[in-house]
Short mmCIF file of C-alpha atoms in Angstrom, two decimals:
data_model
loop_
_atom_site.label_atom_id
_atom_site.label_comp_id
_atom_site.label_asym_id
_atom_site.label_seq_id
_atom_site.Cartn_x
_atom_site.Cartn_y
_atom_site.Cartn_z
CA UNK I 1 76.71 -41.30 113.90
CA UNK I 2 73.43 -39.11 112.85
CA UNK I 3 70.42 -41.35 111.79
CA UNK I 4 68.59 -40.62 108.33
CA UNK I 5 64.86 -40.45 109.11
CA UNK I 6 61.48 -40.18 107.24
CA UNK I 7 58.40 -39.05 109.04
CA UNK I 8 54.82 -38.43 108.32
CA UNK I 9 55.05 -39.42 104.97
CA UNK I 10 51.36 -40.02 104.22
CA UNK I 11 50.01 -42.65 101.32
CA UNK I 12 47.26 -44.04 99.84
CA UNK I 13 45.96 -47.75 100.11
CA UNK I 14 47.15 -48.37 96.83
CA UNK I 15 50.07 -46.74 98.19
CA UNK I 16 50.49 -43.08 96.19
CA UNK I 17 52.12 -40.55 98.10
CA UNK I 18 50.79 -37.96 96.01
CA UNK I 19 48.38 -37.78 93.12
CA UNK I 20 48.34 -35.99 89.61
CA UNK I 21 48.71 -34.03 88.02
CA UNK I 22 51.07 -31.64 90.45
CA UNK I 23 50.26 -28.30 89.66
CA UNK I 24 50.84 -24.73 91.26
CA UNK I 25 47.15 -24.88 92.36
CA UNK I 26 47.25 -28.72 93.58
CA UNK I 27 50.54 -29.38 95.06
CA UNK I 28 49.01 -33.28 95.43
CA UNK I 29 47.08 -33.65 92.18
CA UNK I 30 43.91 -34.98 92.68
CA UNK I 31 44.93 -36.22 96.16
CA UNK I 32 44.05 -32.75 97.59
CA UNK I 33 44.57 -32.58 101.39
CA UNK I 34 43.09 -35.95 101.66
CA UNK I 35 46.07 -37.42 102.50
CA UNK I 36 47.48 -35.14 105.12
CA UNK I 37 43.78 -34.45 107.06
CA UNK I 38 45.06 -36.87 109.44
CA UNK I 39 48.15 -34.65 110.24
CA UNK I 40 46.30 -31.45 110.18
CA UNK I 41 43.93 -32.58 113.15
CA UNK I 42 46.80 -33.07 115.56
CA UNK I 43 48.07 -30.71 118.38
CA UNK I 44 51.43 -30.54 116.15
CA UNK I 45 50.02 -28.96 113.38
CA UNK I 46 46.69 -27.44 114.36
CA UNK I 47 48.23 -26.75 118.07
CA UNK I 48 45.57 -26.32 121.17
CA UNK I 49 42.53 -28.15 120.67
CA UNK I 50 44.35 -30.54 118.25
CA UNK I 51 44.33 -34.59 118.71
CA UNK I 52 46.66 -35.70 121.65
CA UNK I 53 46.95 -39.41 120.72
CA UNK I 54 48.54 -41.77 118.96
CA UNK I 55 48.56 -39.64 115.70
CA UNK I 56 49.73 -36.85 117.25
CA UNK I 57 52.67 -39.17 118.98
CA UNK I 58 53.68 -39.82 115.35
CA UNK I 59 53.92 -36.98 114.01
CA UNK I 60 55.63 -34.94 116.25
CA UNK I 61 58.58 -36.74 115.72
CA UNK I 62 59.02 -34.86 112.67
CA UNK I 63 61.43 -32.03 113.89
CA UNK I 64 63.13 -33.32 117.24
CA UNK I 65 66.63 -33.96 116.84
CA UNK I 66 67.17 -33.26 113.35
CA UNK I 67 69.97 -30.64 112.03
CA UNK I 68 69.10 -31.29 108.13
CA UNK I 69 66.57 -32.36 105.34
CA UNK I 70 66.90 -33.17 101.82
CA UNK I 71 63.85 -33.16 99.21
CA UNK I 72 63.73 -33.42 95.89
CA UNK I 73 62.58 -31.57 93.15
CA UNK I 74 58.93 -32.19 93.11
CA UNK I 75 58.74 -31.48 96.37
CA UNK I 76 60.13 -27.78 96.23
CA UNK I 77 57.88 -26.79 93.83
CA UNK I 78 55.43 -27.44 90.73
CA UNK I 79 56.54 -28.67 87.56
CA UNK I 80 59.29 -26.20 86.14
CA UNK I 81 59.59 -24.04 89.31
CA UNK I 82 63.09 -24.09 87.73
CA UNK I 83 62.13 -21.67 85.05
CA UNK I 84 61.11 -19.38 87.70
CA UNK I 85 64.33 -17.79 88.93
CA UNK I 86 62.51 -15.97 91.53
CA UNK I 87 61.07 -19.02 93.43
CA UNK I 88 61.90 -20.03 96.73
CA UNK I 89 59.52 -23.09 97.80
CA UNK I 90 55.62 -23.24 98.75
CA UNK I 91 56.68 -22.26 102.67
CA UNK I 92 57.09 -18.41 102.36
CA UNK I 93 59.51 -16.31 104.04
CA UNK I 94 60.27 -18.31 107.20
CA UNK I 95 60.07 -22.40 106.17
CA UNK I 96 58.92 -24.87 108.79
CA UNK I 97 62.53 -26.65 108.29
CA UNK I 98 64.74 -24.04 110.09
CA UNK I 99 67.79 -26.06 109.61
CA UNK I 100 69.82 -26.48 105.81
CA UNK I 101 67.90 -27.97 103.68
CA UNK I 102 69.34 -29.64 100.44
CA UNK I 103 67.24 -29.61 97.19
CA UNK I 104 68.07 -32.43 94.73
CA UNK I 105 67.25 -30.84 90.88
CA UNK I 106 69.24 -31.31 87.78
CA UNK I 107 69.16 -27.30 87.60
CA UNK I 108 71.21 -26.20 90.41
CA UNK I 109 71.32 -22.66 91.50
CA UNK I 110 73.36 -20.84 94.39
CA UNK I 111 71.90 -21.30 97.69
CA UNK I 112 68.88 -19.16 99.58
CA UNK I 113 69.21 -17.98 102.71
CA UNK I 114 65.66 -18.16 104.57
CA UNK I 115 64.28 -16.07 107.51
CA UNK I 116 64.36 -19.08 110.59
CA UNK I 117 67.28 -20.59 109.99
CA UNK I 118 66.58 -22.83 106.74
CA UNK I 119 69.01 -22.46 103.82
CA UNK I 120 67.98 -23.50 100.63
CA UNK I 121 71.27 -25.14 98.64
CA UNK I 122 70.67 -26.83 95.11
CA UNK I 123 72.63 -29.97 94.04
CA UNK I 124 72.39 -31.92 90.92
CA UNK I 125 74.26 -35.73 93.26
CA UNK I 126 73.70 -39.34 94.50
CA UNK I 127 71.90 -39.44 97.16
CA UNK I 128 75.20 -40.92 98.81
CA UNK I 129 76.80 -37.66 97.77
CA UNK I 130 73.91 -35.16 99.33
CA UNK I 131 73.69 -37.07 102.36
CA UNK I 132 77.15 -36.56 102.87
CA UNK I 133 77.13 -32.95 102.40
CA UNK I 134 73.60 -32.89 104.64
CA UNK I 135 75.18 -34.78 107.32
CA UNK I 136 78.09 -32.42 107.85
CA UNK I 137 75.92 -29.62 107.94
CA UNK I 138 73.47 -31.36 110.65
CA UNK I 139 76.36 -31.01 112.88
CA UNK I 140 75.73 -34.87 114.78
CA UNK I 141 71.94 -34.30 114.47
CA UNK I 142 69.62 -36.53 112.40
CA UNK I 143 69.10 -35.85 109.02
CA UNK I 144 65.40 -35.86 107.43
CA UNK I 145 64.54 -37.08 103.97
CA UNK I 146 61.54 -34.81 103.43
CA UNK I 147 59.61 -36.59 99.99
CA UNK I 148 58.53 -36.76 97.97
CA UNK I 149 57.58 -40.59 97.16
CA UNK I 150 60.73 -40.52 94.45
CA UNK I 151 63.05 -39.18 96.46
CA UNK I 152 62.60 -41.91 99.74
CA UNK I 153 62.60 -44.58 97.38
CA UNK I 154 65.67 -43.98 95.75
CA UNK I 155 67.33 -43.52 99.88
CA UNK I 156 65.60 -46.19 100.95
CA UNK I 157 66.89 -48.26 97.76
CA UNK I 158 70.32 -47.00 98.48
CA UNK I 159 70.12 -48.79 101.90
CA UNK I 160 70.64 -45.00 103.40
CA UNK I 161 67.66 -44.97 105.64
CA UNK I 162 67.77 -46.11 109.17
CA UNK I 163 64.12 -44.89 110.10
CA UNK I 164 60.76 -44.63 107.86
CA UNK I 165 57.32 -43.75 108.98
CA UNK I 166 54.38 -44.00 106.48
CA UNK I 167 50.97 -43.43 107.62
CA UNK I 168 48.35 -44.87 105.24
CA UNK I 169 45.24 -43.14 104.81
CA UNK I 170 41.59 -45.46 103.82
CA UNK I 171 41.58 -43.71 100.06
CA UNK I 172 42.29 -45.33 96.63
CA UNK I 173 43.89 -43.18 94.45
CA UNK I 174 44.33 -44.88 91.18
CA UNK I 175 47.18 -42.76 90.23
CA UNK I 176 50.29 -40.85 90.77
CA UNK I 177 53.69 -41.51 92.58
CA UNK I 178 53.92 -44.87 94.29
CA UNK I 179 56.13 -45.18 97.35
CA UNK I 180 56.64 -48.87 97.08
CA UNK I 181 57.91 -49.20 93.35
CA UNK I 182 61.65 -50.85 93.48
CA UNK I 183 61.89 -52.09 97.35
CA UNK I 184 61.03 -55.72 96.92
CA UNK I 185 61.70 -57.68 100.09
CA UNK I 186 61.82 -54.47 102.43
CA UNK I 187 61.22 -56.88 105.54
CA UNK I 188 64.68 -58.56 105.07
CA UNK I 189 66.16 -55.21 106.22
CA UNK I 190 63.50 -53.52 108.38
CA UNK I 191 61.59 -54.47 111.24
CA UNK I 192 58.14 -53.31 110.64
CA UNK I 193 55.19 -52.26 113.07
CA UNK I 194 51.37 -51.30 112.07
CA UNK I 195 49.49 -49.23 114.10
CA UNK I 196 46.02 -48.69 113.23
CA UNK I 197 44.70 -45.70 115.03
CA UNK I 198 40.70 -44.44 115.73
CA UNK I 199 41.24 -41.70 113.04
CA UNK I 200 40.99 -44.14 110.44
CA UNK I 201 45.12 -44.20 109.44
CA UNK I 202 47.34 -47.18 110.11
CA UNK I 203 50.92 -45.78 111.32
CA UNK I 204 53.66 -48.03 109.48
CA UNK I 205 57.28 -47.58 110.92
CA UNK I 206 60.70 -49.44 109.26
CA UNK I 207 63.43 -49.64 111.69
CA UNK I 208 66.70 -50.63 109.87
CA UNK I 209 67.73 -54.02 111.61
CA UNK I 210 71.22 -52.77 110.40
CA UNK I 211 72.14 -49.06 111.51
CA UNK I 212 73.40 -47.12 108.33
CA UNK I 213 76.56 -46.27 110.06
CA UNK I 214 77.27 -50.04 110.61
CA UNK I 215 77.50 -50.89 107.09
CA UNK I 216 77.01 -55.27 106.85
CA UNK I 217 80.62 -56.89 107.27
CA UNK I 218 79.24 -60.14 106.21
CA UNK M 1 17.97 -60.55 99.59
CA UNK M 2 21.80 -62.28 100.23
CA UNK M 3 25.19 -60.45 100.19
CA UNK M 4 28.27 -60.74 98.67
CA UNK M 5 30.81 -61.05 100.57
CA UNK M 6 35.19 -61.31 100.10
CA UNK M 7 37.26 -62.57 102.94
CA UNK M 8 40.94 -63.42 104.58
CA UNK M 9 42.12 -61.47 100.75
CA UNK M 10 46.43 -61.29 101.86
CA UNK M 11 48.24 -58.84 100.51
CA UNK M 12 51.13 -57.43 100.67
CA UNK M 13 52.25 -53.81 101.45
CA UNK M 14 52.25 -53.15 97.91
CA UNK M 15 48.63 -54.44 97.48
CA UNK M 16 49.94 -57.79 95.77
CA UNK M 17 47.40 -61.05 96.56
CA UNK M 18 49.76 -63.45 95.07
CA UNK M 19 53.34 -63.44 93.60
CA UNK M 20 54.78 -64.68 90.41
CA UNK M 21 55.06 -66.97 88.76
CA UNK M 22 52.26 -69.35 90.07
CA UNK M 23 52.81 -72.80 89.47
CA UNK M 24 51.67 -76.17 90.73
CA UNK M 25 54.62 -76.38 93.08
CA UNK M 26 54.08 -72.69 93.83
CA UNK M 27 50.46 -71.39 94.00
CA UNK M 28 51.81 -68.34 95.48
CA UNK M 29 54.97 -67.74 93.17
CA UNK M 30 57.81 -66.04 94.85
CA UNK M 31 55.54 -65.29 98.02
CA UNK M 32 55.31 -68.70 99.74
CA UNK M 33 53.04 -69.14 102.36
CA UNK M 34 54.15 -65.53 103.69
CA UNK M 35 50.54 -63.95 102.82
CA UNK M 36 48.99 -66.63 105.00
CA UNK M 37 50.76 -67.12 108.12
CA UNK M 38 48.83 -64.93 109.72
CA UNK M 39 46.12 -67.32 109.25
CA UNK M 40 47.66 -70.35 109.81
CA UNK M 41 48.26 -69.39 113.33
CA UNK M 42 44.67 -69.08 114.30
CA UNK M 43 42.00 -71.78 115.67
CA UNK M 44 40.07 -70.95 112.98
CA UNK M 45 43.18 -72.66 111.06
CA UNK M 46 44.69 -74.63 113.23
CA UNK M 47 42.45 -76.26 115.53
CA UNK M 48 42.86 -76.24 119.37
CA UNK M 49 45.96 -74.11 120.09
CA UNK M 50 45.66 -71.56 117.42
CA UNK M 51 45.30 -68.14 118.53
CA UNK M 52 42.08 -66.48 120.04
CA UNK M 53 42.34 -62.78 118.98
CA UNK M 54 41.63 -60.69 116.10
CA UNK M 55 43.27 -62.86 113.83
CA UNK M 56 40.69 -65.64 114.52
CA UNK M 57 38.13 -63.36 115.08
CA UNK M 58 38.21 -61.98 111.35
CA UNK M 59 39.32 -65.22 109.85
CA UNK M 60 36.19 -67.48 111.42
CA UNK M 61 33.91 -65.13 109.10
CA UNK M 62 34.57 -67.01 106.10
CA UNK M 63 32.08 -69.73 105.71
CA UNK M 64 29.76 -68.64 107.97
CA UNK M 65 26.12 -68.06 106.30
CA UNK M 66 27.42 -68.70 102.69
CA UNK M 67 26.05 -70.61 100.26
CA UNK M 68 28.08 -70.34 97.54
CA UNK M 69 31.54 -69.60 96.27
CA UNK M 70 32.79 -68.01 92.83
CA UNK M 71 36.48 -67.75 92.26
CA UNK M 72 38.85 -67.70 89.35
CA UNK M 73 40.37 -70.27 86.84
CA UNK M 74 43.56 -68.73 88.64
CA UNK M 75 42.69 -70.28 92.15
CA UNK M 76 41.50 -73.25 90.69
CA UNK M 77 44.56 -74.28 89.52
CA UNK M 78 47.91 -74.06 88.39
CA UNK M 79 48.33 -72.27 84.33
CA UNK M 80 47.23 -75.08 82.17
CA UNK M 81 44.94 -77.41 84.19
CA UNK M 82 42.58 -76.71 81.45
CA UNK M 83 44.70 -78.78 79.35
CA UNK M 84 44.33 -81.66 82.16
CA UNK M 85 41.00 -83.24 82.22
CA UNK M 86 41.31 -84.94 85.55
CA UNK M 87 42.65 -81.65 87.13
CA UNK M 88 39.78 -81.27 90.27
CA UNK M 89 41.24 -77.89 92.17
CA UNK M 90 43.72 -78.31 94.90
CA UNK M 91 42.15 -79.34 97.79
CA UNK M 92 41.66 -83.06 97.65
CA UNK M 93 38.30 -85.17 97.34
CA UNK M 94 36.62 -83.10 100.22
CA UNK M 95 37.06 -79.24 99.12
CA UNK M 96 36.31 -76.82 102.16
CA UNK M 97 34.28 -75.14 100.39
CA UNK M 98 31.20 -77.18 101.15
CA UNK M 99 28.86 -75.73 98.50
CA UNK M 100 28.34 -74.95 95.21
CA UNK M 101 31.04 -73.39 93.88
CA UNK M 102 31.35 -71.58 90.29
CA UNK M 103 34.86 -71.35 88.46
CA UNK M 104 35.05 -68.65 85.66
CA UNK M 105 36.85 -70.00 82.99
CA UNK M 106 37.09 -69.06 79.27
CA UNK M 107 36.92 -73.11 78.71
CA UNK M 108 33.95 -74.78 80.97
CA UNK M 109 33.53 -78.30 81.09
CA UNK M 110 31.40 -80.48 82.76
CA UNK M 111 30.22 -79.61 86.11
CA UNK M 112 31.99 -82.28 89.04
CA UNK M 113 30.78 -83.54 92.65
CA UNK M 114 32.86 -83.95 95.01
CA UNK M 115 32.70 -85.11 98.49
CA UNK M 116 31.15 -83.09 101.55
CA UNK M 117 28.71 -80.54 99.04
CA UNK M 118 31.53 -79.15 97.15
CA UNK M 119 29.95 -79.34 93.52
CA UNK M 120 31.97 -77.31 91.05
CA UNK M 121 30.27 -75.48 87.89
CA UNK M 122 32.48 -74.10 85.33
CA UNK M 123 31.66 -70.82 83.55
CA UNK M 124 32.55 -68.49 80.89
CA UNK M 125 30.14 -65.45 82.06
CA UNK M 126 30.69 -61.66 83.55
CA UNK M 127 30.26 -61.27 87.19
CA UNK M 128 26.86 -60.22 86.69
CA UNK M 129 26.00 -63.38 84.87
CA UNK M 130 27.82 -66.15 87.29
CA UNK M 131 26.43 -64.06 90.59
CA UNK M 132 23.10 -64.42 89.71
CA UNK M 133 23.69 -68.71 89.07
CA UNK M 134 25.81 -68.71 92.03
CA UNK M 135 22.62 -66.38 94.14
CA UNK M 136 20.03 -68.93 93.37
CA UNK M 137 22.32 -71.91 93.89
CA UNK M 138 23.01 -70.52 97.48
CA UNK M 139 19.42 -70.62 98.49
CA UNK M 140 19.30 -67.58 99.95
CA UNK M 141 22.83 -67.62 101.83
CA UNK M 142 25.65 -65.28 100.79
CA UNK M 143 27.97 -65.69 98.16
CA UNK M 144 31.59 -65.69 98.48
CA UNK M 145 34.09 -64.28 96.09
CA UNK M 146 37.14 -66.28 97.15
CA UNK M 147 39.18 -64.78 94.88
CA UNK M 148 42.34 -64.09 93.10
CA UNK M 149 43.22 -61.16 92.95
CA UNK M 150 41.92 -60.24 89.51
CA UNK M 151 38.18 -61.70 90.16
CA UNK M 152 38.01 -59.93 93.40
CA UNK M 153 38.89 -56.45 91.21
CA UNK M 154 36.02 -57.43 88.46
CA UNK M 155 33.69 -58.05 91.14
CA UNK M 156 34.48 -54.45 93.37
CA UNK M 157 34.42 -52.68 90.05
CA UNK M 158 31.09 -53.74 88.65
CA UNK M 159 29.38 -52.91 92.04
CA UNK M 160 28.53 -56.21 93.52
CA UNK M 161 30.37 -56.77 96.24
CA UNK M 162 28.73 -55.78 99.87
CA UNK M 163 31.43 -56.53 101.91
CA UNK M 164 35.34 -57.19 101.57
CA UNK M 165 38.13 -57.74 103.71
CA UNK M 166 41.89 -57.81 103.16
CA UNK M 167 44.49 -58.57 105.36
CA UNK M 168 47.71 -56.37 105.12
CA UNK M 169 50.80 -58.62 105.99
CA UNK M 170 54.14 -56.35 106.37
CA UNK M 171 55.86 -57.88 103.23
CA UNK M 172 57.13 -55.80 100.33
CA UNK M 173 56.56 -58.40 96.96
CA UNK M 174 57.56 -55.73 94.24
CA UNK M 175 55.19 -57.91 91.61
CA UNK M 176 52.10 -59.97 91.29
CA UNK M 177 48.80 -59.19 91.15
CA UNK M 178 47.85 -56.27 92.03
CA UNK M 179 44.35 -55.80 93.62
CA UNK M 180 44.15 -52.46 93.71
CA UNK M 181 44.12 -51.54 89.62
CA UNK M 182 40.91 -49.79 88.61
CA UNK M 183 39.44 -49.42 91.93
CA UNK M 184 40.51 -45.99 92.25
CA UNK M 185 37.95 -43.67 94.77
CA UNK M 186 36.66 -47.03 96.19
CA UNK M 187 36.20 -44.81 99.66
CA UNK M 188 33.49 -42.86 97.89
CA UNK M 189 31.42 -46.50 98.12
CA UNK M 190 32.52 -48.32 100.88
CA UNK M 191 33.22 -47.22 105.19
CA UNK M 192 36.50 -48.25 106.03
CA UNK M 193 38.21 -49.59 108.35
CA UNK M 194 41.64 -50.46 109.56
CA UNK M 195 42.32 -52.74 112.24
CA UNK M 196 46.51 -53.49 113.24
CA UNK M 197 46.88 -56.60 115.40
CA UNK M 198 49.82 -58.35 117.58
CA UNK M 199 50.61 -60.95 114.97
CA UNK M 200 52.02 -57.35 112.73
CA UNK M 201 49.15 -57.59 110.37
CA UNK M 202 46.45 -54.70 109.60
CA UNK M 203 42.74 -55.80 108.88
CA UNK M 204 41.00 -53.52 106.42
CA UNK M 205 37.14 -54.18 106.08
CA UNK M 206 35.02 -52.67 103.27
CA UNK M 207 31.41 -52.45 104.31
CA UNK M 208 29.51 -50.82 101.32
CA UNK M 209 27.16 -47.89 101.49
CA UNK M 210 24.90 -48.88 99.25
CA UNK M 211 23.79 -52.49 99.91
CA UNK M 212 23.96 -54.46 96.35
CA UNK M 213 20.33 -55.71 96.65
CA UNK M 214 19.18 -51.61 97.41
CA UNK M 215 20.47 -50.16 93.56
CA UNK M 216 21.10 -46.72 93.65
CA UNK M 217 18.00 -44.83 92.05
CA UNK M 218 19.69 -41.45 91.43
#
């Protein structure tokens, strides 16, 4: 079966994957770009002339293979984008997902069709449910749990995540959402590597000892 | 004039130096000896046979060049040895400490000497106040804040601390203490670094920008 994967999900030592407050002006809070410079410098996202290493190795796993991503909420848009009936993410026109991509809210609305391929559909479910409906639409590719910090906690919780890559970036932030909160004792499940890389981050990957589609007879 | 200097700090993923509850059977609480293997592993630890590598490398810093040691009334002892007049700390007639070697506590008593140049002091002062007994004591040497958790925060915060390093150990406690609380923008003082090694653990050194014996004039 299709593996559920997180990528490139970028934290702070104290480990905030975002800061606050989230505004229209400061998607991150006062976490700016901080987080993601790492990211930005690579040949994935800044393209020729970008980084060719080991941060660029990471994070160009981000797309390949996968037919679907889920997000929630706060990651579609600032606080009470919901209000806004003409909103349709941060990403423009033509989103970087190009697949369907499932939006978790409590205020579901019908779906958006994007330029590129991405769909936009709305549900107010488990994350049991939406990964059901996100794996049928991946059509035997991997599905993506795109953030934010809420959102892969409560998958990751849910023992629905077979693949997680955090990259930790040398900042305190003090504040904001914490990635960690709830997954005491995330060893016993994953196998864990760190990679510390000249760029300053330290590449953290969780590979489920038990796939998610060979739920634990025992 | 002499540093300040934190070493061989464990924590956990989630930033955790210890878990809960701490008691004499369980110094650690719920996290064992997990925070230390790392260490435990290493000739600096182990003697002959211990590994060579980083690990060793970063753990043989600890007593060399320092003169003193300050820690808390929560690495002294279990909760309540200040009800136990005959408590002496948990390392035996011979500390390893070697040195003069201050414990903050809201109840002092009399200082004690032990064997091999262990002498402990006990204090109810601010960091300020107990690093400038513990500076003279040391003769010129460094001083080393061996922690918890909590004393190594205090320290960071009020600006005295020149150097620091934690070791990241690929556990998930979920509660503890925390060391990161109130350190928030500590990037903006100190160069980081992060260093991953074989054994799975990531050392993070703090090397400030701003010696403590240079105050900034501006």
């Amino acid at each position: 079966m299709s593996e559920v994967r997180i990528h490139n999900l970028s934290i702070s030592l104290d480990g905030f994957a975002t800061g606050e407050p989230q505004t229209l002006e400061a998607p991150f809070g006062h976490a700016g770009e901080r987080l993601h410079g790492w990211m930005f410098a690579t040949r994935s996202w800044h393209g020729a002339g970008g980084s060719e290493g080991a941060d660029h190795a990471f994070a160009a796993r981000n797309d390949h293979g996968i037919g679907a991503e889920i997000m929630g909420a706060n990651k579609f848009g600032p606080p009470g984008w919901q209000d806004d009936p003409d909103w349709k993410g941060w990403w423009g026109p033509n989103p970087p997902f190009h697949t369907p991509t499932f939006v978790l809210t409590h205020r579901p609305r019908p779906s958006v069709e994007m330029e590129g391929g991405t769909t936009y559909h709305f549900l107010d479910a488990t994350p049991s449910e939406v990964l059901g409906q996100a794996r049928a639409a991946a059509n035997g590719r991997d599905v993506r749990i795109g953030g934010g910090a809420t959102v892969v906690r409560d998958f990751v919780a849910a023992g629905l995540v077979d693949h997680m890559h955090l990259v930790q970036v040398p900042i305190v932030l003090g504040r904001g959402v914490r990635v960690w909160d709830g997954l005491e004792a995330l060893e016993e499940r994953y196998d864990i590597e760190a990679t510390s890389t000249p760029s300053g981050v330290t590449h953290l990957t969780f590979t489920a000892k038990q796939r998610s589609d060979q739920p634990d007879e025992g």
